[in-house]
mmCIF file of C-alpha atoms in Angstrom:
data_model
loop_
_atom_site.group_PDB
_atom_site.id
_atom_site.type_symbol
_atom_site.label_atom_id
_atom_site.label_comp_id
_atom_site.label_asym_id
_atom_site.label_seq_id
_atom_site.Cartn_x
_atom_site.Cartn_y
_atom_site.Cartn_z
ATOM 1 C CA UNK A 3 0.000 0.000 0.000
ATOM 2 C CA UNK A 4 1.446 3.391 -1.182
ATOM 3 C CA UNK A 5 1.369 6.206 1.193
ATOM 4 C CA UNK A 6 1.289 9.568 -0.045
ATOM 5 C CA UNK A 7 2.179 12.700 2.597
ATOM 6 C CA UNK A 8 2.209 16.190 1.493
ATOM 7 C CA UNK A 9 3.384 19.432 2.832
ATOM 8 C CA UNK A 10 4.399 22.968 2.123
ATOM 9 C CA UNK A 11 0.787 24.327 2.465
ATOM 10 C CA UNK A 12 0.061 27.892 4.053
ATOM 11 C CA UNK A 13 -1.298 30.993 4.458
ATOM 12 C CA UNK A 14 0.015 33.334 1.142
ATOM 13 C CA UNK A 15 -0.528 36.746 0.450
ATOM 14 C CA UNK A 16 -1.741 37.452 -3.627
ATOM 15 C CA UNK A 17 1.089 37.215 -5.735
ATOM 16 C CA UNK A 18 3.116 35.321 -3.671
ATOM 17 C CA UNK A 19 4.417 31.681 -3.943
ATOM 18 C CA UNK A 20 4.484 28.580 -2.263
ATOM 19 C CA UNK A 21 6.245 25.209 -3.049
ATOM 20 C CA UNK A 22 4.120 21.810 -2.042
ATOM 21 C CA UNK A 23 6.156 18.614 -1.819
ATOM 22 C CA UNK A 24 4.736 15.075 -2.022
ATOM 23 C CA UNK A 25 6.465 12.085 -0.928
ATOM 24 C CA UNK A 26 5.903 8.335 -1.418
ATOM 25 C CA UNK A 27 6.324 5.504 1.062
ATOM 26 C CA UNK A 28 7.729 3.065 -2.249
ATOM 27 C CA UNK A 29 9.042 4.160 -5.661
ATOM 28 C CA UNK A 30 6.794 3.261 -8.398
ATOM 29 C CA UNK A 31 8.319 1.579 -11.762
ATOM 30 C CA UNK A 32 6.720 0.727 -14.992
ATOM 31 C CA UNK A 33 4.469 3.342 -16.495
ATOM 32 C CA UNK A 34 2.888 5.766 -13.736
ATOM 33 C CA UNK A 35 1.660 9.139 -12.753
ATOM 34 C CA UNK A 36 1.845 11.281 -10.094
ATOM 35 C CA UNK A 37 -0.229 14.172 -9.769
ATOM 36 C CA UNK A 38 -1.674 17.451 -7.749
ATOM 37 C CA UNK A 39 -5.420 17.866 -7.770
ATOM 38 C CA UNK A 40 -7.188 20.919 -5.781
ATOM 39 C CA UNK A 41 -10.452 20.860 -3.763
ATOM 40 C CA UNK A 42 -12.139 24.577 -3.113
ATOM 41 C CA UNK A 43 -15.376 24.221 -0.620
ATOM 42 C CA UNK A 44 -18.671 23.399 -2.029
ATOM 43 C CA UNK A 45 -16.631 22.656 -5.522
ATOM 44 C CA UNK A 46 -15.427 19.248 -7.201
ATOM 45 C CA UNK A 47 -12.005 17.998 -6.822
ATOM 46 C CA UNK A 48 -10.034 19.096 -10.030
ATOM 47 C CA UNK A 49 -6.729 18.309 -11.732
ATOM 48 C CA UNK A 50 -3.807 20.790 -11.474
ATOM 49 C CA UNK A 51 -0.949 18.788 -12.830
ATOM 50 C CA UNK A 52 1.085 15.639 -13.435
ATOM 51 C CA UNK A 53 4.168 14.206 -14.352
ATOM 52 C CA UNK A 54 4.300 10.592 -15.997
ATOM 53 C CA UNK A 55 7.070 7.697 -16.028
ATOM 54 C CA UNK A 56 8.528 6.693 -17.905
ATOM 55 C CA UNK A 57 9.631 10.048 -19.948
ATOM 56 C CA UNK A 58 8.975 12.541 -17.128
ATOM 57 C CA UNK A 59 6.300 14.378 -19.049
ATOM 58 C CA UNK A 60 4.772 17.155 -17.440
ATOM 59 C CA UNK A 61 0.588 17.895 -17.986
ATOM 60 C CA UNK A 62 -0.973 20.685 -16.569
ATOM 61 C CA UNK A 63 -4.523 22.418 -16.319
ATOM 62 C CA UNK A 64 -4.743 24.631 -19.313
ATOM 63 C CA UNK A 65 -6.122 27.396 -16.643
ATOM 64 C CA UNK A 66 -2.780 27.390 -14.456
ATOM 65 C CA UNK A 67 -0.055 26.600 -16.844
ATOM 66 C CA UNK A 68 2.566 29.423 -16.838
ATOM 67 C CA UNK A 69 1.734 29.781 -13.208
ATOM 68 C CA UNK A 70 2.486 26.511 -11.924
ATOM 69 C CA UNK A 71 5.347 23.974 -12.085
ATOM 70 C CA UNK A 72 5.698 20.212 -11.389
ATOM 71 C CA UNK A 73 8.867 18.428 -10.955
ATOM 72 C CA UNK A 74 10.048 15.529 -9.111
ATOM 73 C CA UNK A 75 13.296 14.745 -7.236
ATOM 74 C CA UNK A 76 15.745 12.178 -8.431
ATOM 75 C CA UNK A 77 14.691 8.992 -7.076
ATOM 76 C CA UNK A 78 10.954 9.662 -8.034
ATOM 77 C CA UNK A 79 9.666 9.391 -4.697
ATOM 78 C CA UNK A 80 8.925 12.991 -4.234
ATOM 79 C CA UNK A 81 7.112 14.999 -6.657
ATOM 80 C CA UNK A 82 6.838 19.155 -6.291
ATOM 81 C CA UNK A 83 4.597 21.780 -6.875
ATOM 82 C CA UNK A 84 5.941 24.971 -7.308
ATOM 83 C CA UNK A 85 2.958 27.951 -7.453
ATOM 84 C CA UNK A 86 3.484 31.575 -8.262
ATOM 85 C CA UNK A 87 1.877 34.457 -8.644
ATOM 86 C CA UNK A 88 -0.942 32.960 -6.301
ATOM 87 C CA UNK A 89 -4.227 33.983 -6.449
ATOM 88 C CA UNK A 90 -7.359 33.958 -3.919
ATOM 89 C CA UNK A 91 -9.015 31.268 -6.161
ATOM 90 C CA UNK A 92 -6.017 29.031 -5.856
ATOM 91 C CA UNK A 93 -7.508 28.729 -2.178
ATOM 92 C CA UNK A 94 -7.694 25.224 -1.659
ATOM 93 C CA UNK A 95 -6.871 21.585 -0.397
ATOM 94 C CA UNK A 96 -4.601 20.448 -2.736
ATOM 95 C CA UNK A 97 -3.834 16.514 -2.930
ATOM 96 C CA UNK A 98 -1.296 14.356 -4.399
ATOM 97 C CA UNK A 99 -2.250 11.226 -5.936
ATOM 98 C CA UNK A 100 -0.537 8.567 -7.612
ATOM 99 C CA UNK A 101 -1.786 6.374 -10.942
ATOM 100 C CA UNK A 102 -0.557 3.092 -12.281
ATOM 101 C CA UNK A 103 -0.153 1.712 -16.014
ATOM 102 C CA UNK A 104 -0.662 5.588 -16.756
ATOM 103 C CA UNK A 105 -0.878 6.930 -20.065
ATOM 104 C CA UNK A 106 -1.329 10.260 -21.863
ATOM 105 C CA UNK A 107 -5.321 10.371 -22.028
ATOM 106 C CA UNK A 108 -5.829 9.074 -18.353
ATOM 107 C CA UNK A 109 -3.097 11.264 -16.162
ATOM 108 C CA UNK A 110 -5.829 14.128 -15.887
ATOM 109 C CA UNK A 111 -8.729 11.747 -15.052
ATOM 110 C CA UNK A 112 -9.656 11.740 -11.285
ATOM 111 C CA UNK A 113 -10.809 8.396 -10.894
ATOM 112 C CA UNK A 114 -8.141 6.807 -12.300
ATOM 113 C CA UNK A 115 -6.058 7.613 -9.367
ATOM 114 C CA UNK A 116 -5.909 5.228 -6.896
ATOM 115 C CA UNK A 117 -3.676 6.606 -4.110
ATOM 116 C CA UNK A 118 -4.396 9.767 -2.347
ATOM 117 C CA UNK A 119 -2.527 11.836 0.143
ATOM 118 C CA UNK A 120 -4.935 13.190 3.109
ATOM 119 C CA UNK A 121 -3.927 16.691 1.384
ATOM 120 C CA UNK A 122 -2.377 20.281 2.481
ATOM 121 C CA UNK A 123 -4.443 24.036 2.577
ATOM 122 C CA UNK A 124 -3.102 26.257 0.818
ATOM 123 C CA UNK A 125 -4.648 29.624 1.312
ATOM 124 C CA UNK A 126 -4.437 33.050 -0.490
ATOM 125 C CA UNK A 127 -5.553 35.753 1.278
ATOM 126 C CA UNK A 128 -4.483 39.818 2.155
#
């Protein structure tokens, strides 16, 4: 059973930046995914970004690319989310999840993700 822990949430100001980390309990091999998702209240869970293995590719919602980055550490463990320019609707729980036998068309897809982190707030706020 994977575990998935996440940190680097906060409160931000708008415009800042924050950096959220993810790391695994076991490496993955063989094609996978690891991604961030973000919950707002009273709104559906929603993809942010992802990286896939083999290949590192990097997807991202079309809304926050430019804005955010995702990159991983060497021994694939640990996966990072690096957010600028922050914005009050960034405000959120944001979760890392990991998917097996990924592929291109399925690393956005919720429900194709069958680990979950118990997620971090991030907050943007004056």
């Amino acid at each position: 059973q994977v575990q998935l822990v996440e940190s680097g949430g906060g409160l931000v100001q708008p415009g800042g930046s924050l950096r959220l980390s993810c790391a695994a309990s076991t490496r993955a091999s063989g094609s996978y995914a690891m991604a961030w998702f973000r919950q707002a209240p009273g709104k559906e869970r929603e993809f942010v970004a992802a990286i896939r293995w083999p290949g590192s590719t990097a997807y991202y919602a079309d809304s926050l690319k430019g804005r955010f980055t995702i990159s991983r550490d060497n021994d694939k463990s640990t996966i990072l989310l690096h957010m600028n320019a922050l914005k009050p609707e960034d405000t959120a729980v944001y979760y890392c999840a990991r998917q097996v036998n990924a592929i291109t068309s399925t690393v956005r897809t919720r429900n194709r993700y069958a680990y979950w982190g118990q997620g971090t707030q991030v907050t943007v706020s004056s």
